[in-house]
PDB file of C-alpha atoms in Angstrom:
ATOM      1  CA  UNK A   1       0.000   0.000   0.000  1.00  0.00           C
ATOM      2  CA  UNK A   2       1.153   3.465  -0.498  1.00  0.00           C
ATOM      3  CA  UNK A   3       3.038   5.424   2.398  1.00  0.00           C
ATOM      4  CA  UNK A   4       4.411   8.424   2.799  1.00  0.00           C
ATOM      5  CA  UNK A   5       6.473   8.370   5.962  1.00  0.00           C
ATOM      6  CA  UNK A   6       7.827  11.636   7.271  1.00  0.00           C
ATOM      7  CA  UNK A   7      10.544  12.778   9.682  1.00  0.00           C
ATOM      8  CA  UNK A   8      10.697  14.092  13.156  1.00  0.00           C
ATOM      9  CA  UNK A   9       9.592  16.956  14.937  1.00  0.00           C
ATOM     10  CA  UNK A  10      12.032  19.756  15.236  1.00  0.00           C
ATOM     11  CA  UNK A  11      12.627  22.367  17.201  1.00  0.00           C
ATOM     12  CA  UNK A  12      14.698  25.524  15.519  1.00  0.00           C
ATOM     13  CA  UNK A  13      15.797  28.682  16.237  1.00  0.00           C
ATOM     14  CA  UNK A  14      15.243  31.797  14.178  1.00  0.00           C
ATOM     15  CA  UNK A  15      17.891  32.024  11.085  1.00  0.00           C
ATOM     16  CA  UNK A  16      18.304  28.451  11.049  1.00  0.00           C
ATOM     17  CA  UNK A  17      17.207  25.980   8.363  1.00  0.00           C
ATOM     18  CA  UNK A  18      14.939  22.780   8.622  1.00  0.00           C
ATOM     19  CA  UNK A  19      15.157  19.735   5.950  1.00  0.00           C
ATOM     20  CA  UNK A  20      11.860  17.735   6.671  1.00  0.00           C
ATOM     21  CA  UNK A  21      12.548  13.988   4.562  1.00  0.00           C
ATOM     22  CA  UNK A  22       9.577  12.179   3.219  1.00  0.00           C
ATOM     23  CA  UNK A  23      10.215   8.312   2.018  1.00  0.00           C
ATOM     24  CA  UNK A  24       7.760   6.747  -0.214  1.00  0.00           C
ATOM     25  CA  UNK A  25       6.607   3.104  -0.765  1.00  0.00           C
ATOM     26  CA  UNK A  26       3.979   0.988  -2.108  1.00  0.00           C
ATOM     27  CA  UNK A  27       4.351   2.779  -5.582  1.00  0.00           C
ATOM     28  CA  UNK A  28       7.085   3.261  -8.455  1.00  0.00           C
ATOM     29  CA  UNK A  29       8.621   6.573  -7.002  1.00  0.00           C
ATOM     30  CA  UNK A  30       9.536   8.469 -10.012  1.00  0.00           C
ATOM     31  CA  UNK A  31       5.694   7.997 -11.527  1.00  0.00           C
ATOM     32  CA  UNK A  32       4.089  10.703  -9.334  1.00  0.00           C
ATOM     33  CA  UNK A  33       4.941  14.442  -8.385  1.00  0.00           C
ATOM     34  CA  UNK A  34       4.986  15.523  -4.616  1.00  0.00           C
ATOM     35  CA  UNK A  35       4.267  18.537  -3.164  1.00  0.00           C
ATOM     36  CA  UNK A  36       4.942  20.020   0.109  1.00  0.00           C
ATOM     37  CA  UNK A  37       1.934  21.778   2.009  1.00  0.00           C
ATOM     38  CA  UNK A  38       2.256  23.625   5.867  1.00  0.00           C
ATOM     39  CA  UNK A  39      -0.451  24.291   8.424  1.00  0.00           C
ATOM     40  CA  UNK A  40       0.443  26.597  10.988  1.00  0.00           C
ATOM     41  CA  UNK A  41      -1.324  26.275  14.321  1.00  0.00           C
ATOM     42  CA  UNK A  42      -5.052  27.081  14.201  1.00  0.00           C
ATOM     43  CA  UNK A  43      -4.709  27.970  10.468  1.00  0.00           C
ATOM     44  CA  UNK A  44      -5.195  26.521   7.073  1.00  0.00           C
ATOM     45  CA  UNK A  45      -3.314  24.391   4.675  1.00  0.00           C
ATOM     46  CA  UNK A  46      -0.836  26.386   2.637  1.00  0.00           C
ATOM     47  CA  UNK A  47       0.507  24.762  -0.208  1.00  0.00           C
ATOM     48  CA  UNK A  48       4.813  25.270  -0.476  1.00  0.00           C
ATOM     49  CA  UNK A  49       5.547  23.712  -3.853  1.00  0.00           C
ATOM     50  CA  UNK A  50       6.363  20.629  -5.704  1.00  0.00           C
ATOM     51  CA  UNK A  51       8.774  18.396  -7.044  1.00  0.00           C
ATOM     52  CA  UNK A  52       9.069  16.010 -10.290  1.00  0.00           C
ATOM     53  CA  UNK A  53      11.068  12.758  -8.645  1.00  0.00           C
ATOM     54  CA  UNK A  54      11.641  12.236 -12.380  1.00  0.00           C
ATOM     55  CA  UNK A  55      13.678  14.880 -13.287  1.00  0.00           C
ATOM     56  CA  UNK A  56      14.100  16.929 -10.244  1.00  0.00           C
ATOM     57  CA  UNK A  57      12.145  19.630 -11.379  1.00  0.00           C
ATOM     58  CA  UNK A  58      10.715  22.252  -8.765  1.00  0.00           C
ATOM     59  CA  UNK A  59       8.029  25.158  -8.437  1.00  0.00           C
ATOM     60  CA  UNK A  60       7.517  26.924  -5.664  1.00  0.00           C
ATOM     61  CA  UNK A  61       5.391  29.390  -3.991  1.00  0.00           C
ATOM     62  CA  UNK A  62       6.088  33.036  -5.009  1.00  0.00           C
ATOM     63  CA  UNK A  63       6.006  33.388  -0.948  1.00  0.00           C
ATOM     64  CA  UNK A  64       8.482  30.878  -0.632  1.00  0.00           C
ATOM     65  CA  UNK A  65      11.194  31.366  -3.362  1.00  0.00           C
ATOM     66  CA  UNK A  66      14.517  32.196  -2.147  1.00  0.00           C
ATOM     67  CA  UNK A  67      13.994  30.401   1.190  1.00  0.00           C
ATOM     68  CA  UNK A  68      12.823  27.063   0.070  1.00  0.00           C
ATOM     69  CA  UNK A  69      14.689  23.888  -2.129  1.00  0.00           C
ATOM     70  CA  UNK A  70      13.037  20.555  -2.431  1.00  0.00           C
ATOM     71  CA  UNK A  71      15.132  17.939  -3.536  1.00  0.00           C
ATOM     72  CA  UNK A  72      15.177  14.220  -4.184  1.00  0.00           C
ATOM     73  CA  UNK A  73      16.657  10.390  -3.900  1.00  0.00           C
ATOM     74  CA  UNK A  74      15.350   8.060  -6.041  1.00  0.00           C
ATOM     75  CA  UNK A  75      18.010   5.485  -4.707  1.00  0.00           C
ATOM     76  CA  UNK A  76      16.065   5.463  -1.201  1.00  0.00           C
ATOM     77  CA  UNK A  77      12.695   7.003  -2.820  1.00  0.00           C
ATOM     78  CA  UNK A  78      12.698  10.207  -0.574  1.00  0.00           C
ATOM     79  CA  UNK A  79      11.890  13.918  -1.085  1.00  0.00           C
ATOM     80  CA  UNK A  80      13.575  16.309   0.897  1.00  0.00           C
ATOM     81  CA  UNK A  81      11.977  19.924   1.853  1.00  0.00           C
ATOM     82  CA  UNK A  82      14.760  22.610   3.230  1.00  0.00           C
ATOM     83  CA  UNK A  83      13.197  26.058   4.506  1.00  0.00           C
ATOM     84  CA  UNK A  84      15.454  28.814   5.745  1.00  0.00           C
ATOM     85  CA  UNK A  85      16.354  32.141   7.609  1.00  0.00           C
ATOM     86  CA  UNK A  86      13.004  30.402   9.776  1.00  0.00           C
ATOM     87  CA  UNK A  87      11.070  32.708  11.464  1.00  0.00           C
ATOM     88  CA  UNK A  88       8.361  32.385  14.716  1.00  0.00           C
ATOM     89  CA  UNK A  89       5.415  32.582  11.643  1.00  0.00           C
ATOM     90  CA  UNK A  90       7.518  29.402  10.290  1.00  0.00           C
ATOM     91  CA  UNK A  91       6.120  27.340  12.960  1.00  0.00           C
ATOM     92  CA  UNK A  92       3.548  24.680  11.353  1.00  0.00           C
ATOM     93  CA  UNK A  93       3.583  21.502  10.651  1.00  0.00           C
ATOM     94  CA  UNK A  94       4.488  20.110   7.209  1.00  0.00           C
ATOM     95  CA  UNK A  95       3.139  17.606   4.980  1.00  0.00           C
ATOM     96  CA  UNK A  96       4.059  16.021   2.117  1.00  0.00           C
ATOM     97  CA  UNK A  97       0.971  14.948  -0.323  1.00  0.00           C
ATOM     98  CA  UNK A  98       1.139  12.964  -3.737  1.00  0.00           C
ATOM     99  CA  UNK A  99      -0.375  14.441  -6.615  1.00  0.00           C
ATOM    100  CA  UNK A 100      -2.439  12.500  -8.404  1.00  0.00           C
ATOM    101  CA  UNK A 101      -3.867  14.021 -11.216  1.00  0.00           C
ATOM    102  CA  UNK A 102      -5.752  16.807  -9.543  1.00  0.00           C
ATOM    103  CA  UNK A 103      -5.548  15.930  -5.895  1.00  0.00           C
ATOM    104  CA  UNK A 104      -3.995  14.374  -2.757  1.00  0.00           C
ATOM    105  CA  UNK A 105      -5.309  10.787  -2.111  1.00  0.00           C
ATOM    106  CA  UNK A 106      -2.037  10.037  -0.068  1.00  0.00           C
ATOM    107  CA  UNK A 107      -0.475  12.346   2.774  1.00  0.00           C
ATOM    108  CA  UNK A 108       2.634  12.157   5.242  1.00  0.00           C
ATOM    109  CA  UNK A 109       1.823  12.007   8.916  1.00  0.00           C
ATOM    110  CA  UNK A 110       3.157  15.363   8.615  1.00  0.00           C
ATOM    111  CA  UNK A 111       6.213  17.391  10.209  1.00  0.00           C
ATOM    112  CA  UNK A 112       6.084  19.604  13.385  1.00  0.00           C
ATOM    113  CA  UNK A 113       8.638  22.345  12.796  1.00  0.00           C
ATOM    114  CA  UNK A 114       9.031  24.802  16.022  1.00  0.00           C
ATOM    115  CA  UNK A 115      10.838  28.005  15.423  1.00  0.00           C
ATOM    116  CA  UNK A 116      11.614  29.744  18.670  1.00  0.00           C
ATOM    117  CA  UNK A 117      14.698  31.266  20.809  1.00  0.00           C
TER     118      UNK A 117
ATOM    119  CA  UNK B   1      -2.938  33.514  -8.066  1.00  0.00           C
ATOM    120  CA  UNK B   2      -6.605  31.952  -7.468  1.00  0.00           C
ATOM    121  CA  UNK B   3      -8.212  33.126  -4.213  1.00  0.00           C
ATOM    122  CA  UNK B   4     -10.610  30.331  -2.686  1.00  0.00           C
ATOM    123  CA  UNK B   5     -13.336  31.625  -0.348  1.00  0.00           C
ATOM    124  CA  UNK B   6     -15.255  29.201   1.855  1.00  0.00           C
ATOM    125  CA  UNK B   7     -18.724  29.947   3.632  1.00  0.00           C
ATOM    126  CA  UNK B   8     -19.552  29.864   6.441  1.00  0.00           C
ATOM    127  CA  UNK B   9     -16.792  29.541   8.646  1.00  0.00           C
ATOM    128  CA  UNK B  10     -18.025  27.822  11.272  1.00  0.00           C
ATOM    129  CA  UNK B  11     -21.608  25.515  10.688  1.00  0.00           C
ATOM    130  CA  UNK B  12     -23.524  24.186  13.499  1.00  0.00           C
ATOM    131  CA  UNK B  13     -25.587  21.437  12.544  1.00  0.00           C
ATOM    132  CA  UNK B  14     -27.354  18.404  14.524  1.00  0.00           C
ATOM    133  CA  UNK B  15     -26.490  14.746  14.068  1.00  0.00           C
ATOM    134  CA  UNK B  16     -28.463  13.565  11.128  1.00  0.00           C
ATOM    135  CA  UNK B  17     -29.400  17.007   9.228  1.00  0.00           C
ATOM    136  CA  UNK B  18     -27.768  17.404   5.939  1.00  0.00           C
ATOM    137  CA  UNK B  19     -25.109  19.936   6.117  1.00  0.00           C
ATOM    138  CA  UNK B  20     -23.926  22.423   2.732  1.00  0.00           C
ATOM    139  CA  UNK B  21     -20.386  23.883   2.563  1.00  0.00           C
ATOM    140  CA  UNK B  22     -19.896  26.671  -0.304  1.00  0.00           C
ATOM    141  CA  UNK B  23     -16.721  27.359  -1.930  1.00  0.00           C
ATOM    142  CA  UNK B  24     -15.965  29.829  -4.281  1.00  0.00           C
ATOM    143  CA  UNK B  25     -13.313  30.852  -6.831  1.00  0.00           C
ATOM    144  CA  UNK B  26     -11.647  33.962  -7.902  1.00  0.00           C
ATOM    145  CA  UNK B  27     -11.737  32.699 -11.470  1.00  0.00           C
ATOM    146  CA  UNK B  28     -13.127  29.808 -13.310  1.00  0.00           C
ATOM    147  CA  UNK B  29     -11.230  26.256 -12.076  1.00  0.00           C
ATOM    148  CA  UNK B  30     -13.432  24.688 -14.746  1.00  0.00           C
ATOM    149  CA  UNK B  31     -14.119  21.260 -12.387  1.00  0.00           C
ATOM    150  CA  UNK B  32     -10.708  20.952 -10.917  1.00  0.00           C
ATOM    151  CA  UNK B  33     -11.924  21.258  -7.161  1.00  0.00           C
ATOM    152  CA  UNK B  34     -11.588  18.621  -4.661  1.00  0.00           C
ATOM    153  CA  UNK B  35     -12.397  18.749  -0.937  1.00  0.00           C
ATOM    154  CA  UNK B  36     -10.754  17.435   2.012  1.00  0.00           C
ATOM    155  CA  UNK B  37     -11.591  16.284   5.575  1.00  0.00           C
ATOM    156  CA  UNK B  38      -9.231  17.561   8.723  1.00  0.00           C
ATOM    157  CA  UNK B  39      -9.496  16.284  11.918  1.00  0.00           C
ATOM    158  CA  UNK B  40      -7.647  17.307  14.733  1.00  0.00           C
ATOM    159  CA  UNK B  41      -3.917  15.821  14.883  1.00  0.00           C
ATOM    160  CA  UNK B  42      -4.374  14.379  11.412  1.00  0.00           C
ATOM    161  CA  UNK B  43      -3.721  14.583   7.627  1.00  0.00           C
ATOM    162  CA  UNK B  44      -6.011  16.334   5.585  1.00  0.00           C
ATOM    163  CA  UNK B  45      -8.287  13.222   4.176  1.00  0.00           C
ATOM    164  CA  UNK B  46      -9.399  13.361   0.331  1.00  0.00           C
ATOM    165  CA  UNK B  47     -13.231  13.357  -0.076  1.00  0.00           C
ATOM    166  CA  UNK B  48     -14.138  14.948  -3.211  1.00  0.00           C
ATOM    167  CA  UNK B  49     -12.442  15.094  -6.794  1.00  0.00           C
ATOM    168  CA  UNK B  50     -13.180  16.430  -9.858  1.00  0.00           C
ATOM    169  CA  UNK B  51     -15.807  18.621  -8.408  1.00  0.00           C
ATOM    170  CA  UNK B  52     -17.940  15.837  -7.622  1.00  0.00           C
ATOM    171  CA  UNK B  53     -16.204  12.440  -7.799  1.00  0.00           C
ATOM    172  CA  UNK B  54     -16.053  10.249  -4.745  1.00  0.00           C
ATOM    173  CA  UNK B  55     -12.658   9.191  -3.187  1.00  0.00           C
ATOM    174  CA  UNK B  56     -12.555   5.422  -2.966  1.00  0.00           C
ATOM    175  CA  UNK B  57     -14.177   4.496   0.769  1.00  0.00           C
ATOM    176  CA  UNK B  58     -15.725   7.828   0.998  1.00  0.00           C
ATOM    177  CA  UNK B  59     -19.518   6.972   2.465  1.00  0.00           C
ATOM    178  CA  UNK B  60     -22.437   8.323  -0.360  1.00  0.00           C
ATOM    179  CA  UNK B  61     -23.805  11.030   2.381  1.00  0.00           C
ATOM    180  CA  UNK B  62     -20.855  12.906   0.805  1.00  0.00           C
ATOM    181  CA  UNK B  63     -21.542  14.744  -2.539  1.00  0.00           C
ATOM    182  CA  UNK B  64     -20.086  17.741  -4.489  1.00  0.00           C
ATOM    183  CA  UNK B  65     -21.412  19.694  -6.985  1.00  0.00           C
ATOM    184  CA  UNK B  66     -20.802  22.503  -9.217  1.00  0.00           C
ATOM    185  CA  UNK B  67     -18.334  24.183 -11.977  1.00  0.00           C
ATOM    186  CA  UNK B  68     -16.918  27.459 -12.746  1.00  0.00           C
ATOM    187  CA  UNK B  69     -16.267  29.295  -9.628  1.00  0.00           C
ATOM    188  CA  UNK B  70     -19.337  28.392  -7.186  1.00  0.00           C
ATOM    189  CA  UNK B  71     -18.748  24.454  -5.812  1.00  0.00           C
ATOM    190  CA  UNK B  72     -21.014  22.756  -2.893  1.00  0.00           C
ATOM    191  CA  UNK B  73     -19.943  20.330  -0.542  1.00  0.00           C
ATOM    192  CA  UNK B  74     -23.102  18.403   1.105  1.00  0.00           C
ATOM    193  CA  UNK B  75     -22.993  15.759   3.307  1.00  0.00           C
ATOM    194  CA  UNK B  76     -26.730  14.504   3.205  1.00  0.00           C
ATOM    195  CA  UNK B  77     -27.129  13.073   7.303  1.00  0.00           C
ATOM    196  CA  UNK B  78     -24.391  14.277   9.694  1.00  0.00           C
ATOM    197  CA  UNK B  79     -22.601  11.040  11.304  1.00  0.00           C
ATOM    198  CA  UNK B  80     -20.753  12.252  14.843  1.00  0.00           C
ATOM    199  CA  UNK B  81     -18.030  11.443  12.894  1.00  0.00           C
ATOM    200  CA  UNK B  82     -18.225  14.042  10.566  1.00  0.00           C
ATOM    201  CA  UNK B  83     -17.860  16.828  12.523  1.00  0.00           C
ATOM    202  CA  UNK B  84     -13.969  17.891  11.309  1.00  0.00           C
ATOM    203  CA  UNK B  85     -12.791  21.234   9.527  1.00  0.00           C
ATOM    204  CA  UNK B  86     -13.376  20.846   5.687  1.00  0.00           C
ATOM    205  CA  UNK B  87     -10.766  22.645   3.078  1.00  0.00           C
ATOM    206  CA  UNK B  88     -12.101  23.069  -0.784  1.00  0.00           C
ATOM    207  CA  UNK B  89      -8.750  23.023  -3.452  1.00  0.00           C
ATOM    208  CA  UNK B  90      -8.283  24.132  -6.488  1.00  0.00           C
ATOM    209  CA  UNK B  91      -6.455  22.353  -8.711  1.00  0.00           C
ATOM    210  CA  UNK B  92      -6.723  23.987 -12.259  1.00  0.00           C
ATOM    211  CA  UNK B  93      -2.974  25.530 -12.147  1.00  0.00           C
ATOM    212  CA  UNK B  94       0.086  25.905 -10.664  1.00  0.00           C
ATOM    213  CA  UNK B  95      -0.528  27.271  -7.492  1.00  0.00           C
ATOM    214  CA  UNK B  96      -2.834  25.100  -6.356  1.00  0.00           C
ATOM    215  CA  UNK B  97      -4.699  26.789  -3.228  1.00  0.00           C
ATOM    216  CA  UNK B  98      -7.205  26.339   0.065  1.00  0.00           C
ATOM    217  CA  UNK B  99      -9.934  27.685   0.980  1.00  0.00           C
ATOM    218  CA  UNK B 100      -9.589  28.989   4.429  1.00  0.00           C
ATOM    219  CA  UNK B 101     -11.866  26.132   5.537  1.00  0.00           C
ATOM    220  CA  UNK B 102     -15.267  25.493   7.379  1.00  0.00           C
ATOM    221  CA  UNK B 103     -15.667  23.585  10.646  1.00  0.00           C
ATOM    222  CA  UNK B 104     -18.810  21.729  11.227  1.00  0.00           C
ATOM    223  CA  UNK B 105     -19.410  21.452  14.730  1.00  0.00           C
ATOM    224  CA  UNK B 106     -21.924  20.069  16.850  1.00  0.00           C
ATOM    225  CA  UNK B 107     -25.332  21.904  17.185  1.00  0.00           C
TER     226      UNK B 107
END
């Protein structure tokens, strides 16, 4: 069955950088794009951007660029999400979603990322 | 970018009276809209695709509706389980965006 299995919770302080992982399974890795979507306490889902784990190909938010790279493995079928210069407004949690053809039928268990002094 | 606007924020309904979420969009997402269940501590849960195509497992109370820029979510006899925050998505280009959500909550 298809998983998307997520890292730990982290705890950061401002200016640093996060890398949240996400490793798939249950599906041929390269056949689907991922995106990365954050929900800060209280708050809706904001979606971050995406990846191809084709080619490697990104888009991101227009809010994001500049702060954000998502990368990938194929070799251990993982997509990587790096966010930095955090701020206290960074603190959400974030989820990785597959896209399939329109939508998300599969989500990580998602990411809490803390960004405080 | 496309602006999603869900109404109302906050529905009170009873166990067992149909319940109708509105979404709209800033421009016309043809039927590229799904919807999603939240509940607390977990992953948004697919419901709706395609404007009104049912996610596999997803119980027939649930239906969607509409096309253009004005979509319906209705779920026809509110189970206790139901009660969760409900997001509407666009997905008819890149970026793909929420609605700010509506939480059905226990009348």
């Amino acid at each position: 069955q298809v998983q998307l299995v997520q890292s730990g919770a982290e705890v950061k302080k401002p200016g640093a950088s996060v890398k949240v992982s996400c490793k798939a399974s249950g599906y041929t890795f390269t056949s689907y794009y991922m995106d990365w979507v954050r929900q800060a306490p209280g708050q809706g889902l904001e979606w971050m951007g995406m990846i191809t784990p084709s080619g490697g190909s990104t888009s991101y938010a227009q809010k994001f660029q500049g702060r954000v790279t998502m990368t990938k493995d194929t070799s251990t079928s993982t997509v990587y999400m790096e966010l930095r210069s955090l701020r206290s407004e960074d603190t959400a949690v974030y989820y990785c979603a597959r896209v399939d053809g329109g939508r998300y039928h599969y989500w990580g268990q998602g990411t809490l990322v803390t960004v405080s002094s | 970018e496309i602006v999603m606007t869900q109404s109302p924020a906050t529905l009170s309904v009873s166990p067992g009276e149909r319940a109708t979420l509105s979404c709209r969009a800033s421009q016309n997402v043809h039927s590229n809209l799904a919807w999603y269940q939240q509940k607390p501590g977990q992953a948004p849960r697919l419901l709706i695709y395609s404007a009104s195509t049912r996610a596999t497992g997803i119980p027939a109370r649930f239906s969607g509706s509409g096309s253009g820029t004005e979509f319906t979510l209705t779920i026809s006899s509110l189970q206790s389980e139901d009660f969760a925050v409900y997001y509407c998505q666009h997905c008819n280009n890149w970026p793909w965006t929420f609605g700010q959500g509506t939480k059905v909550e226990i009348k």
